[in-house]
Coordinates of C-alpha atoms and ligand atoms in Angstrom, one line a residue:
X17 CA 179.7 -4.5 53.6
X18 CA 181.0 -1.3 53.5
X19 CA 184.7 -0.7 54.9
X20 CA 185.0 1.8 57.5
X21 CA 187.4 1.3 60.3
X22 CA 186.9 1.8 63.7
X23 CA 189.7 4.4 64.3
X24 CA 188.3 6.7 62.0
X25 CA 184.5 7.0 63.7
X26 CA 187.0 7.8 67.0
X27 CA 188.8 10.1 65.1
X28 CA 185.1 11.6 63.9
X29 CA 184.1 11.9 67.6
X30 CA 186.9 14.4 68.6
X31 CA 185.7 17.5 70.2
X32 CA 181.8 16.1 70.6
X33 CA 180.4 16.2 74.4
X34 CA 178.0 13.2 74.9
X35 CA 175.3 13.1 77.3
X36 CA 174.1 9.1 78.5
X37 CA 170.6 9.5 80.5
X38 CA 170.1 7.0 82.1
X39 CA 174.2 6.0 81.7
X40 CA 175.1 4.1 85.4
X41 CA 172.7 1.4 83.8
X42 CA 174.6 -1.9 81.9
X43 CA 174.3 -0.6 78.4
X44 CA 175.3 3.2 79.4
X45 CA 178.7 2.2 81.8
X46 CA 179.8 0.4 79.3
X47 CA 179.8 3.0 76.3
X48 CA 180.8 6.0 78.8
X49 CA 184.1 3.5 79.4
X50 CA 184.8 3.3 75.8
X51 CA 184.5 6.7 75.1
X52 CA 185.8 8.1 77.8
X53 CA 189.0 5.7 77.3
X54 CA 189.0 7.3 73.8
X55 CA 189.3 10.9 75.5
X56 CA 185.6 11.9 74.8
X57 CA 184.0 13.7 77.1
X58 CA 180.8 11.9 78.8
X59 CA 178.2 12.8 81.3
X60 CA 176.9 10.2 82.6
X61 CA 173.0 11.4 84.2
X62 CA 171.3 8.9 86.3
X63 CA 169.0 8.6 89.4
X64 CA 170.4 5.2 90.1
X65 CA 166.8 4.1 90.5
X66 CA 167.3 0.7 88.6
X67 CA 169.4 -2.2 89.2
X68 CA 171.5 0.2 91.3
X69 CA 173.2 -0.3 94.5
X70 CA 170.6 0.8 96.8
X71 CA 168.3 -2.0 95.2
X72 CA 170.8 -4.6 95.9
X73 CA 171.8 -3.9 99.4
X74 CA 168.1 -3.7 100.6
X75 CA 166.8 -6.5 98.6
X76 CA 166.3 -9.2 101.2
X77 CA 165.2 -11.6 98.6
X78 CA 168.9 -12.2 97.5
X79 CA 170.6 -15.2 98.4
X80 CA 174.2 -13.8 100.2
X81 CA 176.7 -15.0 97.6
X82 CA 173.9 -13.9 95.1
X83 CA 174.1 -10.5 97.1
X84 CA 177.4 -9.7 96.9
X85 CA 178.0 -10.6 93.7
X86 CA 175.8 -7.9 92.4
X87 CA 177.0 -5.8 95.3
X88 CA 180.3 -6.6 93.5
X89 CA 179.6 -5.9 89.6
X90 CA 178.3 -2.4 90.6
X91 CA 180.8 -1.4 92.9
X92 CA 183.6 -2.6 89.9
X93 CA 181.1 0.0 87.5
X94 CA 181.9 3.3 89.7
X95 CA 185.4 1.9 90.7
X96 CA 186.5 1.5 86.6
X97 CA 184.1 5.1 85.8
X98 CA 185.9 6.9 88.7
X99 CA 188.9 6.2 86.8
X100 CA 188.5 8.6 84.0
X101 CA 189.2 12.4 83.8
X102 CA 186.9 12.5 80.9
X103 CA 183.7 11.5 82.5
X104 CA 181.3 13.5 84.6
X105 CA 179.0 11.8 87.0
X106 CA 175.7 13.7 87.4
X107 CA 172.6 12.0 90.0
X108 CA 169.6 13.5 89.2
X109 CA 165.8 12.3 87.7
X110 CA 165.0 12.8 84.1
X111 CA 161.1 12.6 84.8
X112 CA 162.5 16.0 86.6
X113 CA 162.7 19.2 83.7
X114 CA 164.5 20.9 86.1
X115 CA 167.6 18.3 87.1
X116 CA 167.4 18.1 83.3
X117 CA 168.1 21.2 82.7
X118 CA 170.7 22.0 85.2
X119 CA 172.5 19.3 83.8
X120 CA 172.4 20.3 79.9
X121 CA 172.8 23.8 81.0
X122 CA 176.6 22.9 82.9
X123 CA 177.6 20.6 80.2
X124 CA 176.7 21.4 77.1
X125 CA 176.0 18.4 75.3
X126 CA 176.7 18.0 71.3
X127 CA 175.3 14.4 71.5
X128 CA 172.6 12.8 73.6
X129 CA 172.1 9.0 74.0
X130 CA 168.6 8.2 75.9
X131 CA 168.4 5.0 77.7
X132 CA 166.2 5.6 80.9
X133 CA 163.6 3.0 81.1
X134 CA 162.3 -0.2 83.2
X135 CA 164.8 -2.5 80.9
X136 CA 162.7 -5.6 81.2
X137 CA 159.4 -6.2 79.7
X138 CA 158.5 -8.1 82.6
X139 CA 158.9 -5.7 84.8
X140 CA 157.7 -3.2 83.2
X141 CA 154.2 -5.5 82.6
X142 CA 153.9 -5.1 86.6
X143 CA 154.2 -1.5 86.6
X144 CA 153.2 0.0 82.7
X145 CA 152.7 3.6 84.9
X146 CA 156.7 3.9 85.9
X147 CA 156.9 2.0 82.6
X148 CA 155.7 5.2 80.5
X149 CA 157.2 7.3 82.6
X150 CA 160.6 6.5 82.7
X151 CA 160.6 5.4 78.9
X152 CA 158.3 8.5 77.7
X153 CA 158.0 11.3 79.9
X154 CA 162.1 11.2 80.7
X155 CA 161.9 11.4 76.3
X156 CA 159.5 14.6 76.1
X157 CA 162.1 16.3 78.4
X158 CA 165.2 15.3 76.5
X159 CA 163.3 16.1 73.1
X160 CA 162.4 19.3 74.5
X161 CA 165.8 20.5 75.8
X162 CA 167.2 19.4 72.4
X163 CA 164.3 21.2 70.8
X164 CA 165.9 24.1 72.1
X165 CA 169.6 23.9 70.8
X166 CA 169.2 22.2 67.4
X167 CA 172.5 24.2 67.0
X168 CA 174.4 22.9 69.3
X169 CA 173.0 19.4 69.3
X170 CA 173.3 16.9 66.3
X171 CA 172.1 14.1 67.4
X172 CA 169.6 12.2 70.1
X173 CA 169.9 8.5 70.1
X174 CA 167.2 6.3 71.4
X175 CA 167.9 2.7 72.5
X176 CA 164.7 0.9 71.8
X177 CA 164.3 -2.5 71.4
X178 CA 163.6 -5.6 68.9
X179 CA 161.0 -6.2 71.3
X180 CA 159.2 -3.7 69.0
X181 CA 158.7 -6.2 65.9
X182 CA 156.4 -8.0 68.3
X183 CA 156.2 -11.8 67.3
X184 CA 158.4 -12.5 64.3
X185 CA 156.0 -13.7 61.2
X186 CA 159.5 -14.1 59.6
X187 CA 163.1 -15.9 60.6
X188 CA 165.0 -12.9 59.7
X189 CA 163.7 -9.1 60.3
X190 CA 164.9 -5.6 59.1
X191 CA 164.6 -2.2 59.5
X192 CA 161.9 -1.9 57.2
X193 CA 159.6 -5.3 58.8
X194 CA 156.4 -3.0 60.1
X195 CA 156.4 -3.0 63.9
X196 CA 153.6 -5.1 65.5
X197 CA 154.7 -4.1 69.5
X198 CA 153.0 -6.3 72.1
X199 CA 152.6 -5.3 75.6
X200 CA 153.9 -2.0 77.1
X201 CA 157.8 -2.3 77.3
X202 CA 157.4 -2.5 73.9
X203 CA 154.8 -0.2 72.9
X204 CA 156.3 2.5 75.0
X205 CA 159.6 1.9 73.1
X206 CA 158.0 1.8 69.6
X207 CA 156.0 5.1 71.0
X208 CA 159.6 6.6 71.8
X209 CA 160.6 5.9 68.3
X210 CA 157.3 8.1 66.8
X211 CA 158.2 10.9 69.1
X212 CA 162.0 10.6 68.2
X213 CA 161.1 10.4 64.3
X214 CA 158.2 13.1 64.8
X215 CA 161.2 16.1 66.3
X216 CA 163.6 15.1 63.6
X217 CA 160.3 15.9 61.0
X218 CA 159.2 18.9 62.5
X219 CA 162.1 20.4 64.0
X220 CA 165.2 19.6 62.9
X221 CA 166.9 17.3 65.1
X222 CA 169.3 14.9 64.2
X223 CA 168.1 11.5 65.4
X224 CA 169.8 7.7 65.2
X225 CA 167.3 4.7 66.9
X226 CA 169.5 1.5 68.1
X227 CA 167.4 -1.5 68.2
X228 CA 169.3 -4.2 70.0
X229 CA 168.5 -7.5 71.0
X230 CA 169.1 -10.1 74.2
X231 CA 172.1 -8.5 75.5
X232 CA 174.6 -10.2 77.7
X233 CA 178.0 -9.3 79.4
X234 CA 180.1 -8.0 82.5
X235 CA 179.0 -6.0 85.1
X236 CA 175.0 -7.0 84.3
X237 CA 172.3 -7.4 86.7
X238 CA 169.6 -7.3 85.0
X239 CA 168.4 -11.0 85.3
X240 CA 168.2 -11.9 82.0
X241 CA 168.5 -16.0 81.0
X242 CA 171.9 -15.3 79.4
X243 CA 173.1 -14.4 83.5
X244 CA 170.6 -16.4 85.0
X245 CA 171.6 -19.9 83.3
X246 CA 175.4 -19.3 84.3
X247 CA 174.6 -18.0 88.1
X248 CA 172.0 -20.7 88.5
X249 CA 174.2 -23.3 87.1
X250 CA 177.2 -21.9 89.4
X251 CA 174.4 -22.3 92.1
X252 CA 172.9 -25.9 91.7
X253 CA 169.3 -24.2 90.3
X254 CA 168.0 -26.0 87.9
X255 CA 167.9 -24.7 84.1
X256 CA 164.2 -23.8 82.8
X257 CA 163.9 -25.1 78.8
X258 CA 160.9 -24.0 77.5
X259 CA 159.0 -26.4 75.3
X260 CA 162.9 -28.4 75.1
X261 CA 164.7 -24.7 74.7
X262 CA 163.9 -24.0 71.1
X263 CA 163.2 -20.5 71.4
X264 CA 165.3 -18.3 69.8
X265 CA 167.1 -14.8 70.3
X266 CA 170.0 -12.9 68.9
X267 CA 172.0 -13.2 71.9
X268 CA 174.5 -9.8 71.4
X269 CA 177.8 -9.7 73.8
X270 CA 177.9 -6.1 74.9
X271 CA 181.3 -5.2 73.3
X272 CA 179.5 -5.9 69.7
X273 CA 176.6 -3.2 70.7
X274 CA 179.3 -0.6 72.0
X275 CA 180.8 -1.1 68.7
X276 CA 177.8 -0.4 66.8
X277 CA 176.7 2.6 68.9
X278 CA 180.1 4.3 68.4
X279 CA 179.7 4.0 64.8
X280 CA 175.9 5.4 64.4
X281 CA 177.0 8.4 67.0
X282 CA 180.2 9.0 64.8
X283 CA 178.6 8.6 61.3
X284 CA 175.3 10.5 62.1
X285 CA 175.2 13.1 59.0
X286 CA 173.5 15.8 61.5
X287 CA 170.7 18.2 61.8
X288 CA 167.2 16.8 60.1
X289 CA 168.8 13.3 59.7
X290 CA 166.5 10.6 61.2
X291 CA 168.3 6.8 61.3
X292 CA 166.9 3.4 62.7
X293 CA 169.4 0.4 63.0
X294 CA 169.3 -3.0 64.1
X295 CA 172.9 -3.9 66.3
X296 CA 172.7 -7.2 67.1
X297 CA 174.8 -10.4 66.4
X298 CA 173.0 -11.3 63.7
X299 CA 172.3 -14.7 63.9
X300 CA 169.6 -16.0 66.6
X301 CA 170.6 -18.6 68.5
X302 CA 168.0 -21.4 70.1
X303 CA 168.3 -21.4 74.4
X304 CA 169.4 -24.9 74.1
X305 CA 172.3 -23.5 72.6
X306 CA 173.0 -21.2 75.2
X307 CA 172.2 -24.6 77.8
X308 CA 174.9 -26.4 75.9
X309 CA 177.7 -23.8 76.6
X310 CA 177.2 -23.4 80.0
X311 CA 176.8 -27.1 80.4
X312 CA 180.6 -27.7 78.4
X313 CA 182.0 -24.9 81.0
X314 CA 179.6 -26.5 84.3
X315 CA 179.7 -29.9 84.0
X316 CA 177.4 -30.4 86.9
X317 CA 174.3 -27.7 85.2
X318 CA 171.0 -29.3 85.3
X319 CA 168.4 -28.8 82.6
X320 CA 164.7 -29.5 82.9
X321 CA 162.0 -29.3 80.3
X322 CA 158.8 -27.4 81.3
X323 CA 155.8 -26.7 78.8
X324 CA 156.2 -23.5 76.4
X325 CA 154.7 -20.3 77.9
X326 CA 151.7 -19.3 75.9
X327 CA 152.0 -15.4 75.4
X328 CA 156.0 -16.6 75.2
X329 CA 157.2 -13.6 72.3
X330 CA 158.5 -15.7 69.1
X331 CA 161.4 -13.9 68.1
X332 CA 164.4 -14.6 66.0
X333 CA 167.0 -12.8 63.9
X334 CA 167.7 -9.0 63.4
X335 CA 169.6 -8.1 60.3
X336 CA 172.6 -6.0 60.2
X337 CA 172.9 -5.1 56.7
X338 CA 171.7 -2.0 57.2
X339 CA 174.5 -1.1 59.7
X340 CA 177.0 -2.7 57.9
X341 CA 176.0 -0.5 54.6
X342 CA 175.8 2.6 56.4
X343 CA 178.7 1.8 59.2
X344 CA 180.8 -0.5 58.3
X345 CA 179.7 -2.4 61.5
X346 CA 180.2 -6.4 61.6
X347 CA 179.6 -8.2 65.0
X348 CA 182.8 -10.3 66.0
X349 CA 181.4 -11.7 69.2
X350 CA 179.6 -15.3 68.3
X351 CA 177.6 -17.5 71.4
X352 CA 180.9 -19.8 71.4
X353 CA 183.5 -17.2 71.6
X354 CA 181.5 -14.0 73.5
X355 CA 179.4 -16.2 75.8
X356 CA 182.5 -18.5 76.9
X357 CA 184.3 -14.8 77.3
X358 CA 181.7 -14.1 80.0
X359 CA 181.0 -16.9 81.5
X360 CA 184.7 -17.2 82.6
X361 CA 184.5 -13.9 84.2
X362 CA 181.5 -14.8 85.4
X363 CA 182.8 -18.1 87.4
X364 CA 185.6 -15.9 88.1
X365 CA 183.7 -13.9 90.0
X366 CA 181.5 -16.3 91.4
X367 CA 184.4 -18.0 92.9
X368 CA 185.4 -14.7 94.7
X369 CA 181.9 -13.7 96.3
X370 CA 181.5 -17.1 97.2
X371 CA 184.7 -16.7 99.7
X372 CA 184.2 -13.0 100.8
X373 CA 180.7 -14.6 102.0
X374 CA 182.4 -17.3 104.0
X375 CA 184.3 -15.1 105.3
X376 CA 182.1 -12.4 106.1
X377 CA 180.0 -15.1 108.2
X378 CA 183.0 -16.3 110.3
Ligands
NAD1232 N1 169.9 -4.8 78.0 C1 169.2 -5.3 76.9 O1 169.3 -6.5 76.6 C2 168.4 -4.3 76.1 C3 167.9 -4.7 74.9 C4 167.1 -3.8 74.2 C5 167.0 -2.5 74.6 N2 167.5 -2.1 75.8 C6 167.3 -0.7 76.2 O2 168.5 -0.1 76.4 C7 168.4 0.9 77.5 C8 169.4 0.6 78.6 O3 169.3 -0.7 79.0 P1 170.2 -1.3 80.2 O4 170.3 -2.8 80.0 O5 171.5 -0.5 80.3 O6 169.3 -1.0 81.5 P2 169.7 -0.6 83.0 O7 168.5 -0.9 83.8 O8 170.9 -1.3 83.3 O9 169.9 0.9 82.8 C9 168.9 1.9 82.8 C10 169.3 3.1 83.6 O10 168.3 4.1 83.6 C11 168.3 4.7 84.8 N3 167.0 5.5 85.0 C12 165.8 5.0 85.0 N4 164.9 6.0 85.2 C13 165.6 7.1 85.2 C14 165.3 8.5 85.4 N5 164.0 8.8 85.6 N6 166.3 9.4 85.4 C15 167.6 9.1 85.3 N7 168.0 7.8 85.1 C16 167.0 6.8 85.1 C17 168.4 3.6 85.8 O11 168.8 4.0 87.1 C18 169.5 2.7 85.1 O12 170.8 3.0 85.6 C19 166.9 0.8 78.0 O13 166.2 1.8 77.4 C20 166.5 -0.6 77.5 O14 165.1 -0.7 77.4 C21 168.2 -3.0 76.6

């Protein structure tokens, strides 16, 4: 592993202006707080469409404490953003050229990060038109604005997804395991990573693709079985194990990913320079394992077996050598100690809805 500390890729970053599309989202609030508490200057651009506030106040399908929990964790997002001189809060639609546009043209990015998408393969499986849309056609306008001012842009980075390897053959994957993508969440993304690869080729741009991997920390709504076992555990639900809960995933705690993203937007060489990086922890983990935690912190969680999906993905671990060659970049956060981290603030905060609700309904 190469040494390269983390002060130094701040230090790197002076100066830089760095454009998030689709930044209000998990992954995007939490790097605009990092950089912006580093003194960078960040745009966040988002239509708020996804897992936004509007979504959770008018979805009736929500249980209340459930409800304002959310309501909560994305509330706490604009409260901590608001906080910082450095950051720039723009509303506007990315499928739109023109709300593009107007944005580039008041900022002035020197960095863009893309992360506008339907984040869930699920989801996106129940609408693959939105799907491409918001993953692709949000991409041609960021590659062609960028297109346009290889000068003063060095660098567009995509957040795709190890959703692109498709079903692992292998335990372990790299950079350099061929792509097999199933379904569209991941076709689109692997499609995004052409088209990223294809503008650094034939025009210049400097490009860096993150491929990260079962994501989990504060301030997420997006549903996935790292926040579903803890809420649903909090809230009597039982626990779904698939075939016992021996599938795996590189369960990543969000501060690792932030890490890792600073690094490859830091180190980026410039102009031509086309990257691709798997940020992950680096070590998948079995569901079982993520049952056992939250069983040790909820006594009372309640597992049951059901049968192993069919079209269930097989997936396992995503290397890091690459990223620790090229940025010195070494997860810290493991299942025991990142998991436990968030699962405290997440009964924490279960606690506190729980009592606004109560009394709310008095
Ligand atoms: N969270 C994960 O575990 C994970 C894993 C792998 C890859 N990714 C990828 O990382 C990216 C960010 O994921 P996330 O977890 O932060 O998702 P998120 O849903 O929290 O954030 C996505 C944001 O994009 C915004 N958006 C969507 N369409 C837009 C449009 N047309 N114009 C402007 N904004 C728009 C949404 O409003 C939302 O705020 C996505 O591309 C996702 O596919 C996420």
């Amino acid at each position: 592993m190469t040494e390269i500390s983390y002060q130094s890729c701040i230090d790197k970053l002076a100066g830089e202006r760095v454009m998030l599309v689709g930044g209000a989202g998990f992954i995007g609030h939490n790097l605009a707080l990092e950089l912006t508490s580093k003194g960078i200057e960040t745009m966040i651009f988002d239509n708020l469409m996804f897992n936004s506030l509007i979504e959770n106040v008018y979805n009736n399908q929500r249980e209340a404490v459930q409800a304002e929990l959310y309501r909560g964790f994305l509330l706490e997002r604009f409260e901590i953003l608001r906080k910082s001189p450095k950051l720039t809060m723009k509303n506007g639609d990315a499928r739109i050229m023109t709300d593009l546009a107007r944005a580039f043209h008041e900022f002035k990015p020197t960095k863009v990060v893309h992360l506008s998408a339907i984040a869930s393969a699920v989801r996106a499986r129940h609408d693959p038109g939105l799907c491409f849309d918001l993953q692709l056609v949000t991409l041609r306008n960021v590659l062609e604005l960028c297109r346009e001012r290889v000068g003063e842009i060095n660098q567009i980075m995509l957040l795709s997804s190890s959703t692109v390897y498709g079903d692992f053959e292998t335990p372990t994957v790299t950079e350099d395991t061929r792509p097999q993508p199933k379904g569209i969440y991941a076709n689109t993304k692997y499609m995004a990573e052409r088209l990223v690869r294809t503008y650094c080729h034939q025009h210049g741009l400097g490009t860096t693709i993150i491929r990260p991997s079962a994501l989990y920390g504060e301030r997420c709504v997006s549903q996935r079985v790292s926040q579903m076992f803890i809420e649903n555990a909090l809230a009597g639900k039982p626990l779904r194990l698939e075939g016992g809960g021996d599938g795996r995933l590189d369960f990543t705690y969000i501060a690792d990913l932030v890490d890792g993203m600073v690094r490859a937007l830091a180190l980026h060489e410039g102009s031509g320079i086309s990257e691709t990086f798997n940020i992950t922890y680096g070590n998948a983990r079995t569901i079982k394992d993520l049952f056992d935690i939250v069983k040790e912190m909820v006594p009372n969680a309640i597992g049951v077996e059901t049968a192993r999906a069919e079209d269930k993905p097989v997936r396992g671990t995503l290397s890091t050598a690459h990223a620790e060659e090229k940025l010195g970049f070494k997860a810290s956060w493991s299942l025991e100690t990142g998991y436990r981290r968030y699962a405290e603030w997440y009964i924490e905060r279960w606690d506190q809805a729980r009592q606004r609700t109560l009394t709310n309904s008095q």
